[in-house]
């Protein structure tokens, strides 16, 4: 049996850590960095390049360089968020047979799980080089607001990379573990996690080594990529006004704009103004046109005003679900690279009425927490107990396409909940139990997880036959559903394990190709 590691599989950057001598260690990659760009490229020879080497190809090889794939994982092409992304990406998103969002490289479609697996495999190699031994198991983190299908897709990415994924851990919970192990006193913590692709807010209590998640909320369509896009639009609109040329129509120009926007955003976290210089950005009627301008922090904040305004509502919802107020929060932890933006920190101060704690590294704390959780699973740390929650409503479809919730969002897991339903037609001989996950009152607008049938019901008038449906969710988030005819005790059940869109055979084939 090899070692177990903790992996923060991020939208923009990924990080790996391991417990050494009772202390979590963030591992440097082969290039000397503590984080690795979550980017995968296919070069002209068809070879796969990952990390910093891929990022260097972003401008020269834009159509074969994939970034931000975490925003595609477990999602359909028809998803409005995917449709919005498609308009600004230099690579091509295509629909798989089941409608999943895949990436087309030179006419060949690659699943988001496969592309993510290349990043996970890179993290595995980084750890093996450091440890000098084989790594076979991992804890991988995901945004707290990821649904079942996205979590399973992430787990499949780990399997393709040759790892047994022992746990899928929520990123804010991981950050709280990294903080709480160092600060053992009892307290209530808000983890404000604004990463490259998603925003999560979780409220936790830490008492005597027990980490209990009280509530979680978030926005899976809000992250650093969106702030970059706002800056790109700002730069491109100004350039078009001056030169009459729209640089967004060319893939290479768009990538150069993205690189400049990301760099300007970083620099404006510590200075009030920065210069953007992009020579030969486009070709106008009179020849080459250059983008040269000064960009101020105020301009960027105005361009991102709508994005900043979206931070408050999930925080208010999480506080409400946790049955506490901002005044009850002892510490606010900032996680994710976007949390370094001064305007974001000002928003946190306004929402919680207190400045955020600066004692955790926003880029590394999630990986550190994953390493701590791997040590808990492996029995190396026994004084830490983690109690998490389910992030979404779970229920069944009833007459009129309504969603009848059985396990509400933010219920502590493991848990078991039961509801009784009656037949809706005379002489009904069976009931079909359709299981859904999501926040909408209309079942079809939620994520369908599975279906099974309880048949051979006794013949009776409408409403006379009653069926008891029980949902049991274990600590790993696996859902077991059971239906019992109340009068006869006839029972049927199914274990709902979300399908990520890849079959076991496809996962095995892709895993073999990784070796």
Tab-separated table of C-alpha atoms in Angstrom:
chain	number	residue	atom	x	y	z
A	1	UNK	CA	0.000	0.000	0.000
A	2	UNK	CA	1.388	3.405	-1.031
A	3	UNK	CA	1.071	6.804	0.630
A	4	UNK	CA	-2.070	8.967	0.806
A	5	UNK	CA	-1.881	12.625	-0.246
A	6	UNK	CA	-4.171	15.667	-0.235
A	7	UNK	CA	-4.883	17.393	-3.561
A	8	UNK	CA	-6.512	20.780	-4.096
A	9	UNK	CA	-7.695	20.408	-7.705
A	10	UNK	CA	-8.280	24.083	-8.483
A	11	UNK	CA	-9.776	25.935	-11.445
A	12	UNK	CA	-6.666	28.082	-11.953
A	13	UNK	CA	-3.969	26.355	-9.879
A	14	UNK	CA	-3.634	23.021	-8.098
A	15	UNK	CA	-1.636	22.112	-5.009
A	16	UNK	CA	-0.575	18.892	-3.273
A	17	UNK	CA	0.349	18.278	0.378
A	18	UNK	CA	1.210	15.351	2.631
A	19	UNK	CA	1.544	14.778	6.375
A	20	UNK	CA	5.197	14.342	7.378
A	21	UNK	CA	6.147	13.822	11.026
A	22	UNK	CA	2.683	14.921	12.108
A	23	UNK	CA	2.915	18.205	10.156
A	24	UNK	CA	1.311	18.952	6.763
A	25	UNK	CA	3.845	19.816	4.050
A	26	UNK	CA	3.020	21.567	0.777
A	27	UNK	CA	5.155	19.910	-1.906
A	28	UNK	CA	7.109	21.909	-4.494
A	29	UNK	CA	6.616	20.817	-8.092
A	30	UNK	CA	9.479	20.011	-10.483
A	31	UNK	CA	9.585	23.666	-11.588
A	32	UNK	CA	10.051	24.833	-7.989
A	33	UNK	CA	6.528	26.214	-7.521
A	34	UNK	CA	4.269	25.402	-4.589
A	35	UNK	CA	1.207	25.549	-6.861
A	36	UNK	CA	0.800	24.215	-10.416
A	37	UNK	CA	-1.310	25.834	-13.163
A	38	UNK	CA	-4.377	23.646	-13.847
A	39	UNK	CA	-3.666	23.725	-17.574
A	40	UNK	CA	-3.268	20.943	-20.145
A	41	UNK	CA	-1.940	21.348	-23.719
A	42	UNK	CA	-1.541	19.084	-26.707
A	43	UNK	CA	1.497	20.083	-28.768
A	44	UNK	CA	1.919	19.684	-32.543
A	45	UNK	CA	3.116	16.077	-32.062
A	46	UNK	CA	0.044	15.200	-29.992
A	47	UNK	CA	2.005	14.960	-26.725
A	48	UNK	CA	0.302	16.140	-23.524
A	49	UNK	CA	1.941	18.972	-21.581
A	50	UNK	CA	0.713	19.909	-18.071
A	51	UNK	CA	1.221	22.803	-15.658
A	52	UNK	CA	3.720	25.630	-16.143
A	53	UNK	CA	4.895	24.210	-19.484
A	54	UNK	CA	1.287	24.287	-20.701
A	55	UNK	CA	0.790	27.853	-19.500
A	56	UNK	CA	3.801	28.938	-21.574
A	57	UNK	CA	1.957	27.655	-24.669
A	58	UNK	CA	-1.227	29.584	-23.894
A	59	UNK	CA	-0.574	32.345	-26.439
A	60	UNK	CA	1.261	30.349	-29.133
A	61	UNK	CA	-1.044	27.280	-28.979
A	62	UNK	CA	-4.425	28.654	-27.796
A	63	UNK	CA	-6.809	26.198	-29.474
A	64	UNK	CA	-4.994	23.190	-27.951
A	65	UNK	CA	-4.434	24.652	-24.455
A	66	UNK	CA	-7.219	23.923	-21.967
A	67	UNK	CA	-7.664	25.958	-18.775
A	68	UNK	CA	-10.593	26.289	-16.357
A	69	UNK	CA	-11.811	22.740	-17.114
A	70	UNK	CA	-13.160	22.489	-13.562
A	71	UNK	CA	-16.019	24.732	-14.727
A	72	UNK	CA	-16.986	22.076	-17.300
A	73	UNK	CA	-16.772	18.984	-15.098
A	74	UNK	CA	-20.136	17.289	-14.546
A	75	UNK	CA	-21.973	19.872	-16.667
A	76	UNK	CA	-23.996	19.737	-19.879
A	77	UNK	CA	-23.307	21.788	-23.001
A	78	UNK	CA	-26.855	23.186	-22.732
A	79	UNK	CA	-26.082	24.652	-19.277
A	80	UNK	CA	-26.377	28.485	-19.579
A	81	UNK	CA	-23.047	28.874	-17.769
A	82	UNK	CA	-21.312	26.653	-20.362
A	83	UNK	CA	-22.966	28.584	-23.190
A	84	UNK	CA	-21.631	31.826	-21.708
A	85	UNK	CA	-18.122	30.386	-21.350
A	86	UNK	CA	-18.084	29.075	-24.922
A	87	UNK	CA	-18.189	32.600	-26.331
A	88	UNK	CA	-14.873	33.613	-24.725
A	89	UNK	CA	-12.761	30.432	-24.794
A	90	UNK	CA	-10.049	29.869	-27.427
A	91	UNK	CA	-10.602	26.094	-27.389
A	92	UNK	CA	-13.720	24.308	-28.654
A	93	UNK	CA	-16.394	22.864	-26.354
A	94	UNK	CA	-18.389	20.027	-27.886
A	95	UNK	CA	-21.286	17.841	-26.720
A	96	UNK	CA	-20.699	14.203	-25.744
A	97	UNK	CA	-23.344	11.560	-26.570
A	98	UNK	CA	-25.085	12.253	-23.259
A	99	UNK	CA	-24.828	16.041	-23.652
A	100	UNK	CA	-21.842	16.503	-21.310
A	101	UNK	CA	-19.469	19.404	-22.041
A	102	UNK	CA	-16.278	17.945	-23.542
A	103	UNK	CA	-13.323	19.655	-25.244
A	104	UNK	CA	-12.415	19.067	-28.884
A	105	UNK	CA	-8.678	19.051	-29.715
A	106	UNK	CA	-7.836	18.547	-33.400
A	107	UNK	CA	-11.188	16.853	-33.947
A	108	UNK	CA	-10.893	14.450	-31.007
A	109	UNK	CA	-13.204	14.923	-28.027
A	110	UNK	CA	-11.773	14.758	-24.494
A	111	UNK	CA	-13.933	14.581	-21.362
A	112	UNK	CA	-13.439	17.089	-18.552
A	113	UNK	CA	-12.609	14.107	-16.314
A	114	UNK	CA	-9.770	13.022	-18.627
A	115	UNK	CA	-8.300	16.536	-18.804
A	116	UNK	CA	-8.578	16.947	-15.024
A	117	UNK	CA	-6.898	13.542	-14.626
A	118	UNK	CA	-3.777	14.886	-16.369
A	119	UNK	CA	-3.541	17.581	-13.664
A	120	UNK	CA	-4.169	15.023	-10.877
A	121	UNK	CA	-1.507	12.727	-12.385
A	122	UNK	CA	0.952	15.641	-12.370
A	123	UNK	CA	0.190	16.203	-8.647
A	124	UNK	CA	0.731	12.507	-8.019
A	125	UNK	CA	4.148	12.581	-9.738
A	126	UNK	CA	5.123	15.693	-7.754
A	127	UNK	CA	4.323	13.849	-4.510
A	128	UNK	CA	6.107	10.651	-5.584
A	129	UNK	CA	9.256	12.587	-6.525
A	130	UNK	CA	9.254	14.226	-3.078
A	131	UNK	CA	8.421	11.105	-1.057
A	132	UNK	CA	10.523	8.680	-3.071
A	133	UNK	CA	7.757	6.102	-2.976
A	134	UNK	CA	4.525	5.200	-4.741
A	135	UNK	CA	1.348	7.176	-4.047
A	136	UNK	CA	-1.871	5.170	-4.447
A	137	UNK	CA	-4.522	7.076	-2.470
A	138	UNK	CA	-5.708	10.651	-2.189
A	139	UNK	CA	-8.219	13.027	-0.697
A	140	UNK	CA	-9.336	15.478	-3.411
A	141	UNK	CA	-11.163	18.716	-2.653
A	142	UNK	CA	-14.156	20.235	-4.470
A	143	UNK	CA	-16.244	23.386	-4.039
A	144	UNK	CA	-18.800	22.890	-1.261
A	145	UNK	CA	-21.598	23.698	-3.688
A	146	UNK	CA	-20.641	20.972	-6.214
A	147	UNK	CA	-23.526	18.548	-6.743
A	148	UNK	CA	-23.375	14.732	-6.713
A	149	UNK	CA	-22.535	14.404	-10.405
A	150	UNK	CA	-19.677	16.933	-10.220
A	151	UNK	CA	-18.269	15.159	-7.150
A	152	UNK	CA	-18.397	11.766	-8.871
A	153	UNK	CA	-16.764	13.241	-11.987
A	154	UNK	CA	-13.915	14.549	-9.803
A	155	UNK	CA	-13.589	11.110	-8.204
A	156	UNK	CA	-13.415	9.558	-11.691
A	157	UNK	CA	-10.634	12.010	-12.638
A	158	UNK	CA	-8.651	10.658	-9.678
A	159	UNK	CA	-9.318	7.056	-10.774
A	160	UNK	CA	-8.130	7.809	-14.322
A	161	UNK	CA	-4.930	9.250	-12.788
A	162	UNK	CA	-4.366	5.919	-11.008
A	163	UNK	CA	-5.465	6.979	-7.535
A	164	UNK	CA	-8.001	5.514	-5.152
A	165	UNK	CA	-9.906	8.598	-3.994
A	166	UNK	CA	-10.602	7.897	-0.331
A	167	UNK	CA	-12.684	11.046	0.163
A	168	UNK	CA	-14.062	14.053	-1.671
A	169	UNK	CA	-13.683	16.960	0.764
A	170	UNK	CA	-15.342	20.374	0.569
A	171	UNK	CA	-12.763	23.132	0.004
A	172	UNK	CA	-13.977	25.486	2.787
A	173	UNK	CA	-14.022	22.556	5.229
A	174	UNK	CA	-10.449	21.705	4.215
A	175	UNK	CA	-9.347	25.308	4.819
A	176	UNK	CA	-11.024	25.249	8.243
A	177	UNK	CA	-9.131	22.039	9.091
A	178	UNK	CA	-5.836	23.698	8.122
A	179	UNK	CA	-6.657	26.666	10.381
A	180	UNK	CA	-8.294	24.776	13.250
A	181	UNK	CA	-5.522	22.241	13.809
A	182	UNK	CA	-3.226	25.208	14.553
A	183	UNK	CA	-5.860	27.127	16.604
A	184	UNK	CA	-7.406	24.601	18.946
A	185	UNK	CA	-9.646	26.903	21.036
A	186	UNK	CA	-13.427	26.702	20.581
A	187	UNK	CA	-14.728	29.144	17.981
A	188	UNK	CA	-17.157	29.775	15.146
A	189	UNK	CA	-15.510	30.307	11.750
A	190	UNK	CA	-16.718	31.559	8.372
A	191	UNK	CA	-14.657	30.302	5.438
A	192	UNK	CA	-14.936	32.728	2.509
A	193	UNK	CA	-13.595	30.815	-0.508
A	194	UNK	CA	-13.375	32.791	-3.760
A	195	UNK	CA	-11.302	30.763	-6.210
A	196	UNK	CA	-10.757	30.758	-9.942
A	197	UNK	CA	-14.132	29.302	-10.874
A	198	UNK	CA	-16.432	29.180	-7.851
A	199	UNK	CA	-17.447	30.998	-4.678
A	200	UNK	CA	-18.246	29.089	-1.474
A	201	UNK	CA	-19.098	30.260	2.010
A	202	UNK	CA	-19.229	27.798	4.917
A	203	UNK	CA	-19.984	28.387	8.602
A	204	UNK	CA	-18.294	25.938	10.988
A	205	UNK	CA	-17.829	25.446	14.699
A	206	UNK	CA	-14.565	24.096	16.114
A	207	UNK	CA	-14.971	22.531	19.570
A	208	UNK	CA	-12.542	20.111	21.247
A	209	UNK	CA	-11.182	18.867	17.929
A	210	UNK	CA	-14.653	18.438	16.391
A	211	UNK	CA	-15.153	20.385	13.159
A	212	UNK	CA	-18.886	20.701	12.502
A	213	UNK	CA	-20.169	22.389	9.350
A	214	UNK	CA	-23.337	24.289	10.258
A	215	UNK	CA	-24.210	25.576	6.790
A	216	UNK	CA	-22.803	26.109	3.332
A	217	UNK	CA	-23.852	28.239	0.374
A	218	UNK	CA	-22.220	29.595	-2.743
A	219	UNK	CA	-22.238	30.449	-6.420
A	220	UNK	CA	-20.689	27.955	-8.870
A	221	UNK	CA	-20.628	30.612	-11.615
A	222	UNK	CA	-18.568	33.235	-9.760
A	223	UNK	CA	-14.782	33.196	-9.575
A	224	UNK	CA	-11.504	34.708	-10.674
A	225	UNK	CA	-12.160	33.779	-14.319
A	226	UNK	CA	-15.205	36.068	-14.248
A	227	UNK	CA	-13.154	38.959	-12.852
A	228	UNK	CA	-10.545	38.328	-15.571
A	229	UNK	CA	-13.322	38.387	-18.169
A	230	UNK	CA	-14.581	41.749	-16.887
A	231	UNK	CA	-11.060	43.209	-17.209
A	232	UNK	CA	-10.699	41.690	-20.703
A	233	UNK	CA	-13.944	43.408	-21.746
A	234	UNK	CA	-12.703	46.694	-20.262
A	235	UNK	CA	-9.406	46.509	-22.171
A	236	UNK	CA	-10.958	45.234	-25.406
A	237	UNK	CA	-13.736	47.865	-25.444
A	238	UNK	CA	-11.178	50.659	-24.969
A	239	UNK	CA	-8.919	49.211	-27.663
A	240	UNK	CA	-11.829	48.885	-30.102
A	241	UNK	CA	-12.927	52.463	-29.460
A	242	UNK	CA	-9.422	53.786	-30.183
A	243	UNK	CA	-8.402	51.531	-33.077
A	244	UNK	CA	-11.674	50.340	-34.589
A	245	UNK	CA	-10.485	46.727	-34.243
A	246	UNK	CA	-12.083	44.163	-31.898
A	247	UNK	CA	-9.263	41.910	-30.567
A	248	UNK	CA	-11.746	39.359	-29.193
A	249	UNK	CA	-12.283	37.888	-32.657
A	250	UNK	CA	-8.790	36.368	-32.789
A	251	UNK	CA	-7.832	33.455	-30.499
A	252	UNK	CA	-4.206	34.554	-30.045
A	253	UNK	CA	-5.182	38.182	-29.306
A	254	UNK	CA	-7.799	36.969	-26.828
A	255	UNK	CA	-5.214	34.845	-25.004
A	256	UNK	CA	-2.791	37.785	-24.827
A	257	UNK	CA	-5.616	39.902	-23.385
A	258	UNK	CA	-6.410	37.195	-20.812
A	259	UNK	CA	-2.764	37.000	-19.742
A	260	UNK	CA	-2.564	40.809	-19.431
A	261	UNK	CA	-5.863	41.005	-17.519
A	262	UNK	CA	-4.758	38.350	-15.022
A	263	UNK	CA	-1.401	40.085	-14.490
A	264	UNK	CA	-3.041	43.521	-14.087
A	265	UNK	CA	-5.493	42.096	-11.540
A	266	UNK	CA	-2.627	40.664	-9.481
A	267	UNK	CA	-0.574	43.873	-9.629
A	268	UNK	CA	-3.566	46.043	-8.665
A	269	UNK	CA	-3.910	44.087	-5.419
A	270	UNK	CA	-0.762	45.857	-4.182
A	271	UNK	CA	-0.623	49.071	-6.287
A	272	UNK	CA	-3.170	51.696	-7.328
A	273	UNK	CA	-2.216	51.744	-11.046
A	274	UNK	CA	-0.478	49.475	-13.535
A	275	UNK	CA	0.532	49.684	-17.183
A	276	UNK	CA	-0.748	47.299	-19.842
A	277	UNK	CA	1.485	47.007	-22.925
A	278	UNK	CA	0.541	44.621	-25.714
A	279	UNK	CA	2.436	45.481	-28.899
A	280	UNK	CA	1.093	44.197	-32.246
A	281	UNK	CA	-2.176	43.069	-30.629
A	282	UNK	CA	-4.122	43.296	-33.897
A	283	UNK	CA	-3.910	44.366	-37.535
A	284	UNK	CA	-5.895	47.476	-38.492
A	285	UNK	CA	-6.455	49.138	-41.880
A	286	UNK	CA	-3.172	51.052	-41.541
A	287	UNK	CA	-1.160	48.085	-40.216
A	288	UNK	CA	-0.292	46.713	-36.748
A	289	UNK	CA	-2.095	48.238	-33.737
A	290	UNK	CA	-0.682	48.246	-30.192
A	291	UNK	CA	-2.517	48.324	-26.851
A	292	UNK	CA	-0.756	50.668	-24.429
A	293	UNK	CA	-2.634	52.110	-21.505
A	294	UNK	CA	-2.620	52.749	-17.769
A	295	UNK	CA	-5.178	50.847	-15.702
A	296	UNK	CA	-6.259	51.958	-12.226
A	297	UNK	CA	-7.625	49.929	-9.318
A	298	UNK	CA	-10.761	52.091	-9.371
A	299	UNK	CA	-11.445	51.282	-13.049
A	300	UNK	CA	-11.160	47.557	-12.390
A	301	UNK	CA	-13.392	47.738	-9.315
A	302	UNK	CA	-16.049	49.606	-11.319
A	303	UNK	CA	-15.821	46.986	-14.086
A	304	UNK	CA	-16.262	44.216	-11.476
A	305	UNK	CA	-18.996	45.987	-9.482
A	306	UNK	CA	-21.733	43.466	-10.406
A	307	UNK	CA	-19.482	40.509	-9.512
A	308	UNK	CA	-18.566	42.026	-6.145
A	309	UNK	CA	-22.262	42.631	-5.411
A	310	UNK	CA	-22.969	38.891	-5.826
A	311	UNK	CA	-20.793	37.989	-2.805
A	312	UNK	CA	-23.259	39.169	-0.160
A	313	UNK	CA	-26.318	36.975	-0.852
A	314	UNK	CA	-24.650	33.540	-0.347
A	315	UNK	CA	-23.057	34.832	2.893
A	316	UNK	CA	-26.434	36.011	4.198
A	317	UNK	CA	-28.003	32.661	3.254
A	318	UNK	CA	-25.250	30.671	5.008
A	319	UNK	CA	-25.587	32.756	8.184
A	320	UNK	CA	-29.365	32.287	8.138
A	321	UNK	CA	-29.082	28.518	7.658
A	322	UNK	CA	-26.493	28.330	10.459
A	323	UNK	CA	-28.922	30.251	12.697
A	324	UNK	CA	-26.370	32.891	13.578
A	325	UNK	CA	-25.487	36.482	12.761
A	326	UNK	CA	-22.273	38.088	11.520
A	327	UNK	CA	-21.593	39.167	15.121
A	328	UNK	CA	-21.468	35.473	16.166
A	329	UNK	CA	-18.522	34.759	13.848
A	330	UNK	CA	-15.157	34.720	15.639
A	331	UNK	CA	-12.935	34.497	12.544
A	332	UNK	CA	-13.364	34.934	8.800
A	333	UNK	CA	-10.864	32.896	6.784
A	334	UNK	CA	-10.032	33.976	3.233
A	335	UNK	CA	-9.361	31.190	0.754
A	336	UNK	CA	-8.669	31.300	-2.987
A	337	UNK	CA	-6.477	33.660	-4.984
A	338	UNK	CA	-9.308	36.129	-5.702
A	339	UNK	CA	-9.631	36.818	-1.968
A	340	UNK	CA	-6.419	38.885	-2.264
A	341	UNK	CA	-8.278	41.606	-4.203
A	342	UNK	CA	-8.678	44.643	-1.889
A	343	UNK	CA	-12.287	45.206	-3.024
A	344	UNK	CA	-13.118	41.601	-2.052
A	345	UNK	CA	-11.579	42.121	1.394
A	346	UNK	CA	-13.603	45.328	1.766
A	347	UNK	CA	-16.753	43.361	0.870
A	348	UNK	CA	-15.889	40.786	3.561
A	349	UNK	CA	-15.464	43.589	6.112
A	350	UNK	CA	-18.840	45.031	5.126
A	351	UNK	CA	-20.624	41.653	5.249
A	352	UNK	CA	-19.166	40.350	8.528
A	353	UNK	CA	-18.278	43.603	10.281
A	354	UNK	CA	-14.721	42.443	10.990
A	355	UNK	CA	-11.492	42.146	8.986
A	356	UNK	CA	-10.544	38.706	7.758
A	357	UNK	CA	-7.908	36.555	9.448
A	358	UNK	CA	-4.635	36.674	7.473
A	359	UNK	CA	-2.980	33.657	9.086
A	360	UNK	CA	-3.752	31.097	6.351
A	361	UNK	CA	-2.252	31.005	2.873
A	362	UNK	CA	-5.220	31.342	0.498
A	363	UNK	CA	-3.452	29.309	-2.198
A	364	UNK	CA	-2.277	26.427	-0.005
A	365	UNK	CA	-4.669	26.012	2.931
A	366	UNK	CA	-7.106	23.769	1.026
A	367	UNK	CA	-4.362	21.275	0.081
A	368	UNK	CA	-3.060	21.387	3.675
A	369	UNK	CA	-6.562	20.584	4.958
A	370	UNK	CA	-6.857	17.714	2.475
A	371	UNK	CA	-3.545	16.295	3.767
A	372	UNK	CA	-4.826	16.574	7.364
A	373	UNK	CA	-8.037	14.755	6.388
A	374	UNK	CA	-5.991	12.028	4.672
A	375	UNK	CA	-4.137	11.547	7.980
A	376	UNK	CA	-7.461	11.306	9.844
A	377	UNK	CA	-8.663	8.634	7.383
A	378	UNK	CA	-5.332	6.798	7.662
A	379	UNK	CA	-5.444	6.830	11.468
A	380	UNK	CA	-2.391	9.087	11.901
A	381	UNK	CA	-4.534	11.861	13.478
A	382	UNK	CA	-7.176	10.634	15.879
A	383	UNK	CA	-7.983	13.824	17.772
A	384	UNK	CA	-9.814	15.403	14.795
A	385	UNK	CA	-13.473	14.645	13.977
A	386	UNK	CA	-15.193	16.105	10.908
A	387	UNK	CA	-18.975	16.502	10.570
A	388	UNK	CA	-20.054	17.831	7.162
A	389	UNK	CA	-23.383	18.645	5.505
A	390	UNK	CA	-25.114	17.868	2.216
A	391	UNK	CA	-25.028	21.008	0.026
A	392	UNK	CA	-28.289	20.511	-1.926
A	393	UNK	CA	-31.905	19.466	-1.360
A	394	UNK	CA	-32.537	15.763	-2.095
A	395	UNK	CA	-36.016	14.513	-2.865
A	396	UNK	CA	-38.405	12.731	-5.220
A	397	UNK	CA	-40.597	13.824	-8.092
A	398	UNK	CA	-44.326	13.851	-7.315
A	399	UNK	CA	-47.458	14.694	-9.344
A	400	UNK	CA	-47.296	17.938	-11.296
A	401	UNK	CA	-43.500	17.765	-11.691
A	402	UNK	CA	-43.102	18.959	-8.104
A	403	UNK	CA	-40.018	18.263	-6.005
A	404	UNK	CA	-40.836	16.775	-2.604
A	405	UNK	CA	-37.727	17.359	-0.473
A	406	UNK	CA	-36.728	14.488	1.847
A	407	UNK	CA	-33.224	15.571	2.919
A	408	UNK	CA	-32.984	19.390	2.950
A	409	UNK	CA	-29.759	21.158	2.041
A	410	UNK	CA	-27.327	21.716	4.939
A	411	UNK	CA	-28.436	18.582	6.791
A	412	UNK	CA	-25.578	17.026	8.781
A	413	UNK	CA	-24.420	13.705	7.363
A	414	UNK	CA	-24.668	10.797	7.925
A	415	UNK	CA	-28.463	11.065	8.123
A	416	UNK	CA	-31.720	9.160	7.481
A	417	UNK	CA	-35.021	10.859	6.588
A	418	UNK	CA	-38.434	9.386	5.687
A	419	UNK	CA	-41.646	10.588	4.003
A	420	UNK	CA	-44.942	8.825	3.254
A	421	UNK	CA	-46.658	9.244	-0.138
A	422	UNK	CA	-50.051	8.048	-1.451
A	423	UNK	CA	-50.969	6.702	-4.885
A	424	UNK	CA	-52.475	9.232	-7.311
A	425	UNK	CA	-54.588	6.892	-9.499
A	426	UNK	CA	-57.216	4.200	-8.885
A	427	UNK	CA	-55.923	0.605	-8.995
A	428	UNK	CA	-52.334	1.781	-9.299
A	429	UNK	CA	-50.107	-1.310	-9.444
A	430	UNK	CA	-46.677	0.339	-9.120
A	431	UNK	CA	-44.934	3.559	-8.170
A	432	UNK	CA	-41.832	4.911	-9.912
A	433	UNK	CA	-39.481	6.646	-7.480
A	434	UNK	CA	-37.446	9.324	-9.291
A	435	UNK	CA	-34.670	10.857	-7.170
A	436	UNK	CA	-33.592	14.481	-7.754
A	437	UNK	CA	-31.071	16.893	-6.275
A	438	UNK	CA	-31.336	20.676	-6.398
A	439	UNK	CA	-33.015	23.844	-5.116
A	440	UNK	CA	-35.963	24.192	-7.522
A	441	UNK	CA	-39.597	23.457	-6.642
A	442	UNK	CA	-39.991	22.036	-10.167
A	443	UNK	CA	-38.314	18.601	-10.210
A	444	UNK	CA	-37.305	18.685	-13.891
A	445	UNK	CA	-35.195	21.812	-13.263
A	446	UNK	CA	-33.061	19.861	-10.780
A	447	UNK	CA	-30.390	17.185	-11.319
A	448	UNK	CA	-31.902	13.689	-11.806
A	449	UNK	CA	-29.882	11.109	-9.843
A	450	UNK	CA	-31.779	7.893	-10.487
A	451	UNK	CA	-35.078	5.969	-10.778
A	452	UNK	CA	-36.449	2.664	-9.503
A	453	UNK	CA	-39.874	0.977	-9.332
A	454	UNK	CA	-41.887	-0.550	-6.459
A	455	UNK	CA	-44.324	-2.910	-8.222
A	456	UNK	CA	-47.143	-5.405	-7.474
A	457	UNK	CA	-48.971	-2.973	-5.195
A	458	UNK	CA	-52.326	-4.156	-3.841
A	459	UNK	CA	-55.257	-2.909	-5.933
A	460	UNK	CA	-56.989	-0.006	-4.173
A	461	UNK	CA	-58.666	3.351	-4.853
A	462	UNK	CA	-56.549	6.447	-5.394
A	463	UNK	CA	-54.844	7.596	-2.170
A	464	UNK	CA	-55.555	4.347	-0.272
A	465	UNK	CA	-52.160	2.757	-0.867
A	466	UNK	CA	-49.357	4.465	1.012
A	467	UNK	CA	-45.661	4.159	0.268
A	468	UNK	CA	-42.911	5.161	2.714
A	469	UNK	CA	-39.747	6.476	1.021
A	470	UNK	CA	-36.536	6.610	3.079
A	471	UNK	CA	-33.309	8.406	2.147
A	472	UNK	CA	-30.106	7.391	3.930
A	473	UNK	CA	-26.908	9.345	3.188
A	474	UNK	CA	-23.607	8.109	4.597
A	475	UNK	CA	-20.554	10.171	5.552
A	476	UNK	CA	-19.134	9.802	2.013
A	477	UNK	CA	-22.262	11.318	0.480
A	478	UNK	CA	-23.549	8.013	-0.978
A	479	UNK	CA	-27.350	7.978	-1.023
A	480	UNK	CA	-29.411	4.827	-0.353
A	481	UNK	CA	-33.123	5.048	-1.191
A	482	UNK	CA	-35.780	2.593	0.007
A	483	UNK	CA	-39.514	2.395	-0.744
A	484	UNK	CA	-41.915	0.311	1.399
A	485	UNK	CA	-45.636	-0.317	0.866
A	486	UNK	CA	-46.949	0.525	4.339
A	487	UNK	CA	-49.811	-2.020	4.441
A	488	UNK	CA	-47.917	-5.103	3.202
A	489	UNK	CA	-44.297	-4.317	4.057
A	490	UNK	CA	-43.244	-4.990	0.450
A	491	UNK	CA	-39.886	-3.262	-0.075
A	492	UNK	CA	-37.503	-2.273	-2.857
A	493	UNK	CA	-34.340	-0.209	-2.679
A	494	UNK	CA	-31.469	1.218	-4.670
A	495	UNK	CA	-28.105	2.796	-3.918
A	496	UNK	CA	-27.771	6.067	-5.818
A	497	UNK	CA	-24.184	6.541	-6.913
A	498	UNK	CA	-24.064	9.483	-9.268
A	499	UNK	CA	-22.855	8.707	-12.778
A	500	UNK	CA	-20.314	11.210	-14.060
A	501	UNK	CA	-21.027	10.458	-17.701
A	502	UNK	CA	-18.176	7.940	-18.104
A	503	UNK	CA	-18.687	4.181	-17.889
A	504	UNK	CA	-16.370	1.972	-15.817
A	505	UNK	CA	-14.916	0.630	-19.079
A	506	UNK	CA	-14.132	4.156	-20.318
A	507	UNK	CA	-12.491	5.047	-16.993
A	508	UNK	CA	-10.334	1.889	-17.150
A	509	UNK	CA	-9.363	2.594	-20.785
A	510	UNK	CA	-8.375	6.194	-20.003
A	511	UNK	CA	-6.478	5.072	-16.887
A	512	UNK	CA	-4.511	2.557	-18.967
A	513	UNK	CA	-3.615	5.361	-21.390
A	514	UNK	CA	-2.243	7.485	-18.524
A	515	UNK	CA	0.389	4.923	-17.560
